[in-house]
PDB file of C-alpha atoms in Angstrom:
ATOM      1  CA  MET A   1     -37.512  -2.151  25.499  1.00 70.00           C
ATOM      2  CA  LYS A   2     -35.460  -4.796  27.351  1.00 78.00           C
ATOM      3  CA  LYS A   3     -35.252  -6.940  24.243  1.00 78.00           C
ATOM      4  CA  ARG A   4     -33.850  -3.967  22.257  1.00 80.00           C
ATOM      5  CA  ARG A   5     -31.180  -3.242  24.923  1.00 80.00           C
ATOM      6  CA  LEU A   6     -30.162  -6.927  24.927  1.00 76.00           C
ATOM      7  CA  ILE A   7     -29.817  -6.930  21.111  1.00 79.00           C
ATOM      8  CA  ILE A   8     -27.679  -3.728  21.252  1.00 81.00           C
ATOM      9  CA  LEU A   9     -25.561  -5.157  24.039  1.00 77.00           C
ATOM     10  CA  LEU A  10     -24.974  -8.391  22.101  1.00 76.00           C
ATOM     11  CA  LEU A  11     -24.008  -6.472  18.951  1.00 77.00           C
ATOM     12  CA  LEU A  12     -21.476  -4.427  20.992  1.00 77.00           C
ATOM     13  CA  VAL A  13     -19.976  -7.553  22.441  1.00 77.00           C
ATOM     14  CA  VAL A  14     -19.662  -9.128  18.941  1.00 79.00           C
ATOM     15  CA  ILE A  15     -18.068  -5.903  17.629  1.00 83.00           C
ATOM     16  CA  ILE A  16     -15.572  -5.716  20.482  1.00 83.00           C
ATOM     17  CA  ALA A  17     -14.735  -9.390  20.140  1.00 80.00           C
ATOM     18  CA  VAL A  18     -14.002  -9.035  16.464  1.00 78.00           C
ATOM     19  CA  GLY A  19     -11.877  -6.004  17.061  1.00 76.00           C
ATOM     20  CA  ILE A  20      -9.873  -7.814  19.674  1.00 75.00           C
ATOM     21  CA  TRP A  21      -9.333 -10.732  17.381  1.00 68.00           C
ATOM     22  CA  VAL A  22      -8.253  -8.527  14.401  1.00 67.00           C
ATOM     23  CA  PHE A  23      -5.730  -6.475  16.477  1.00 69.00           C
ATOM     24  CA  LYS A  24      -4.311  -9.314  18.620  1.00 66.00           C
ATOM     25  CA  LYS A  25      -3.788 -11.733  15.745  1.00 57.00           C
ATOM     26  CA  PRO A  26      -0.078 -12.250  15.113  1.00 60.00           C
ATOM     27  CA  LYS A  27       0.934 -10.595  11.872  1.00 60.00           C
ATOM     28  CA  HIS A  28       4.014 -12.587  10.951  1.00 57.00           C
ATOM     29  CA  THR A  29       2.645 -15.662   9.312  1.00 70.00           C
ATOM     30  CA  GLY A  30       5.632 -16.399   7.018  1.00 79.00           C
ATOM     31  CA  PRO A  31       7.866 -19.453   7.161  1.00 87.00           C
ATOM     32  CA  SER A  32       9.881 -20.404  10.153  1.00 88.00           C
ATOM     33  CA  PRO A  33      13.666 -20.306  10.131  1.00 91.00           C
ATOM     34  CA  ASP A  34      13.821 -24.067   9.741  1.00 93.00           C
ATOM     35  CA  GLU A  35      11.396 -23.906   6.743  1.00 92.00           C
ATOM     36  CA  VAL A  36      13.608 -21.165   5.202  1.00 91.00           C
ATOM     37  CA  VAL A  37      16.753 -23.306   5.640  1.00 93.00           C
ATOM     38  CA  LYS A  38      14.984 -26.335   4.137  1.00 94.00           C
ATOM     39  CA  GLU A  39      13.939 -24.304   1.092  1.00 92.00           C
ATOM     40  CA  LEU A  40      17.397 -22.813   0.649  1.00 93.00           C
ATOM     41  CA  LEU A  41      19.033 -26.277   0.873  1.00 94.00           C
ATOM     42  CA  GLU A  42      16.954 -27.333  -2.163  1.00 93.00           C
ATOM     43  CA  PHE A  43      19.786 -25.583  -4.071  1.00 93.00           C
ATOM     44  CA  ASP A  44      22.386 -27.881  -2.547  1.00 95.00           C
ATOM     45  CA  LYS A  45      23.344 -29.651  -5.760  1.00 95.00           C
ATOM     46  CA  ASN A  46      26.009 -31.965  -4.284  1.00 96.00           C
ATOM     47  CA  GLY A  47      23.957 -32.939  -1.221  1.00 96.00           C
ATOM     48  CA  ASP A  48      26.575 -31.992   1.361  1.00 97.00           C
ATOM     49  CA  GLY A  49      24.031 -30.134   3.514  1.00 96.00           C
ATOM     50  CA  GLN A  50      25.469 -26.649   2.869  1.00 96.00           C
ATOM     51  CA  LEU A  51      25.427 -24.115   0.019  1.00 94.00           C
ATOM     52  CA  SER A  52      28.447 -23.071  -1.946  1.00 95.00           C
ATOM     53  CA  LYS A  53      28.511 -20.015  -4.265  1.00 94.00           C
ATOM     54  CA  ASP A  54      28.539 -22.170  -7.331  1.00 95.00           C
ATOM     55  CA  GLU A  55      25.338 -23.859  -6.320  1.00 95.00           C
ATOM     56  CA  VAL A  56      23.203 -20.711  -6.369  1.00 92.00           C
ATOM     57  CA  SER A  57      22.315 -18.088  -8.977  1.00 91.00           C
ATOM     58  CA  GLU A  58      23.930 -14.721  -9.193  1.00 92.00           C
ATOM     59  CA  ARG A  59      20.888 -13.069  -7.584  1.00 91.00           C
ATOM     60  CA  MET A  60      21.379 -15.213  -4.522  1.00 91.00           C
ATOM     61  CA  GLN A  61      25.043 -14.321  -4.080  1.00 92.00           C
ATOM     62  CA  GLY A  62      23.993 -11.600  -1.575  1.00 91.00           C
ATOM     63  CA  LEU A  63      23.303 -14.397   0.943  1.00 91.00           C
ATOM     64  CA  PHE A  64      27.039 -15.021   1.220  1.00 93.00           C
ATOM     65  CA  VAL A  65      27.755 -11.335   1.746  1.00 92.00           C
ATOM     66  CA  ARG A  66      25.248 -11.217   4.621  1.00 91.00           C
ATOM     67  CA  GLY A  67      25.602 -14.685   6.043  1.00 92.00           C
ATOM     68  CA  ASP A  68      29.044 -16.248   5.460  1.00 94.00           C
ATOM     69  CA  ALA A  69      30.403 -15.531   8.961  1.00 93.00           C
ATOM     70  CA  ASN A  70      33.758 -17.273   8.414  1.00 95.00           C
ATOM     71  CA  GLN A  71      34.150 -16.081   4.846  1.00 94.00           C
ATOM     72  CA  ASP A  72      34.731 -19.600   3.468  1.00 95.00           C
ATOM     73  CA  SER A  73      32.305 -19.112   0.557  1.00 94.00           C
ATOM     74  CA  VAL A  74      30.053 -21.830   2.021  1.00 96.00           C
ATOM     75  CA  LEU A  75      26.840 -21.409   3.995  1.00 95.00           C
ATOM     76  CA  THR A  76      26.281 -23.945   6.627  1.00 96.00           C
ATOM     77  CA  LYS A  77      22.875 -24.819   8.078  1.00 96.00           C
ATOM     78  CA  GLU A  78      23.800 -22.733  11.108  1.00 96.00           C
ATOM     79  CA  GLU A  79      24.652 -19.699   8.932  1.00 95.00           C
ATOM     80  CA  LEU A  80      21.505 -20.109   6.909  1.00 95.00           C
ATOM     81  CA  ARG A  81      19.399 -20.337  10.094  1.00 95.00           C
ATOM     82  CA  LYS A  82      20.964 -17.112  11.432  1.00 94.00           C
ATOM     83  CA  LEU A  83      20.228 -15.346   8.154  1.00 93.00           C
ATOM     84  CA  ALA A  84      16.564 -16.596   8.252  1.00 92.00           C
ATOM     85  CA  GLU A  85      16.190 -15.551  11.896  1.00 92.00           C
ATOM     86  CA  ALA A  86      17.651 -12.102  11.137  1.00 91.00           C
ATOM     87  CA  GLN A  87      15.269 -11.622   8.182  1.00 89.00           C
ATOM     88  CA  ILE A  88      12.176 -12.747  10.218  1.00 87.00           C
ATOM     89  CA  ASN A  89      13.180 -10.453  13.112  1.00 87.00           C
ATOM     90  CA  SER A  90      13.593  -7.564  10.748  1.00 86.00           C
ATOM     91  CA  ALA A  91      10.174  -8.196   9.242  1.00 83.00           C
ATOM     92  CA  LYS A  92       8.650  -8.332  12.764  1.00 81.00           C
ATOM     93  CA  GLN A  93      10.389  -5.106  13.706  1.00 83.00           C
ATOM     94  CA  GLN A  94       9.065  -3.418  10.570  1.00 82.00           C
ATOM     95  CA  GLU A  95       5.546  -4.584  11.400  1.00 78.00           C
ATOM     96  CA  ARG A  96       5.835  -3.103  14.958  1.00 76.00           C
ATOM     97  CA  GLU A  97       7.136   0.233  13.519  1.00 77.00           C
ATOM     98  CA  ASP A  98       4.276   0.270  11.024  1.00 73.00           C
ATOM     99  CA  ASP A  99       1.730  -0.350  13.827  1.00 68.00           C
ATOM    100  CA  HIS A 100       3.061   2.715  15.690  1.00 66.00           C
ATOM    101  CA  ARG A 101       2.594   5.053  12.784  1.00 65.00           C
TER     102      ARG A 101
END
């Protein structure tokens, strides 16, 4: 009888441990802001360390609407980083909201 209780207790501990691991694991596993900036700067055709409108496709023009703080039609590393941070924070907020539903 003691052996059976021990086995049941061990199974409960394992189940609880797995549950804690699953629910405490961070959900955002996407790229960091620095990684996003690095990827976006792959489009920097002239190598000046920033993006101009003529260096990106039409579908990426929205980046300038959202991120070009000084309206000079150029996205600096700092502006790109702020865009990436905002996107990541938005994704994290959405995850939190989804968790509460």
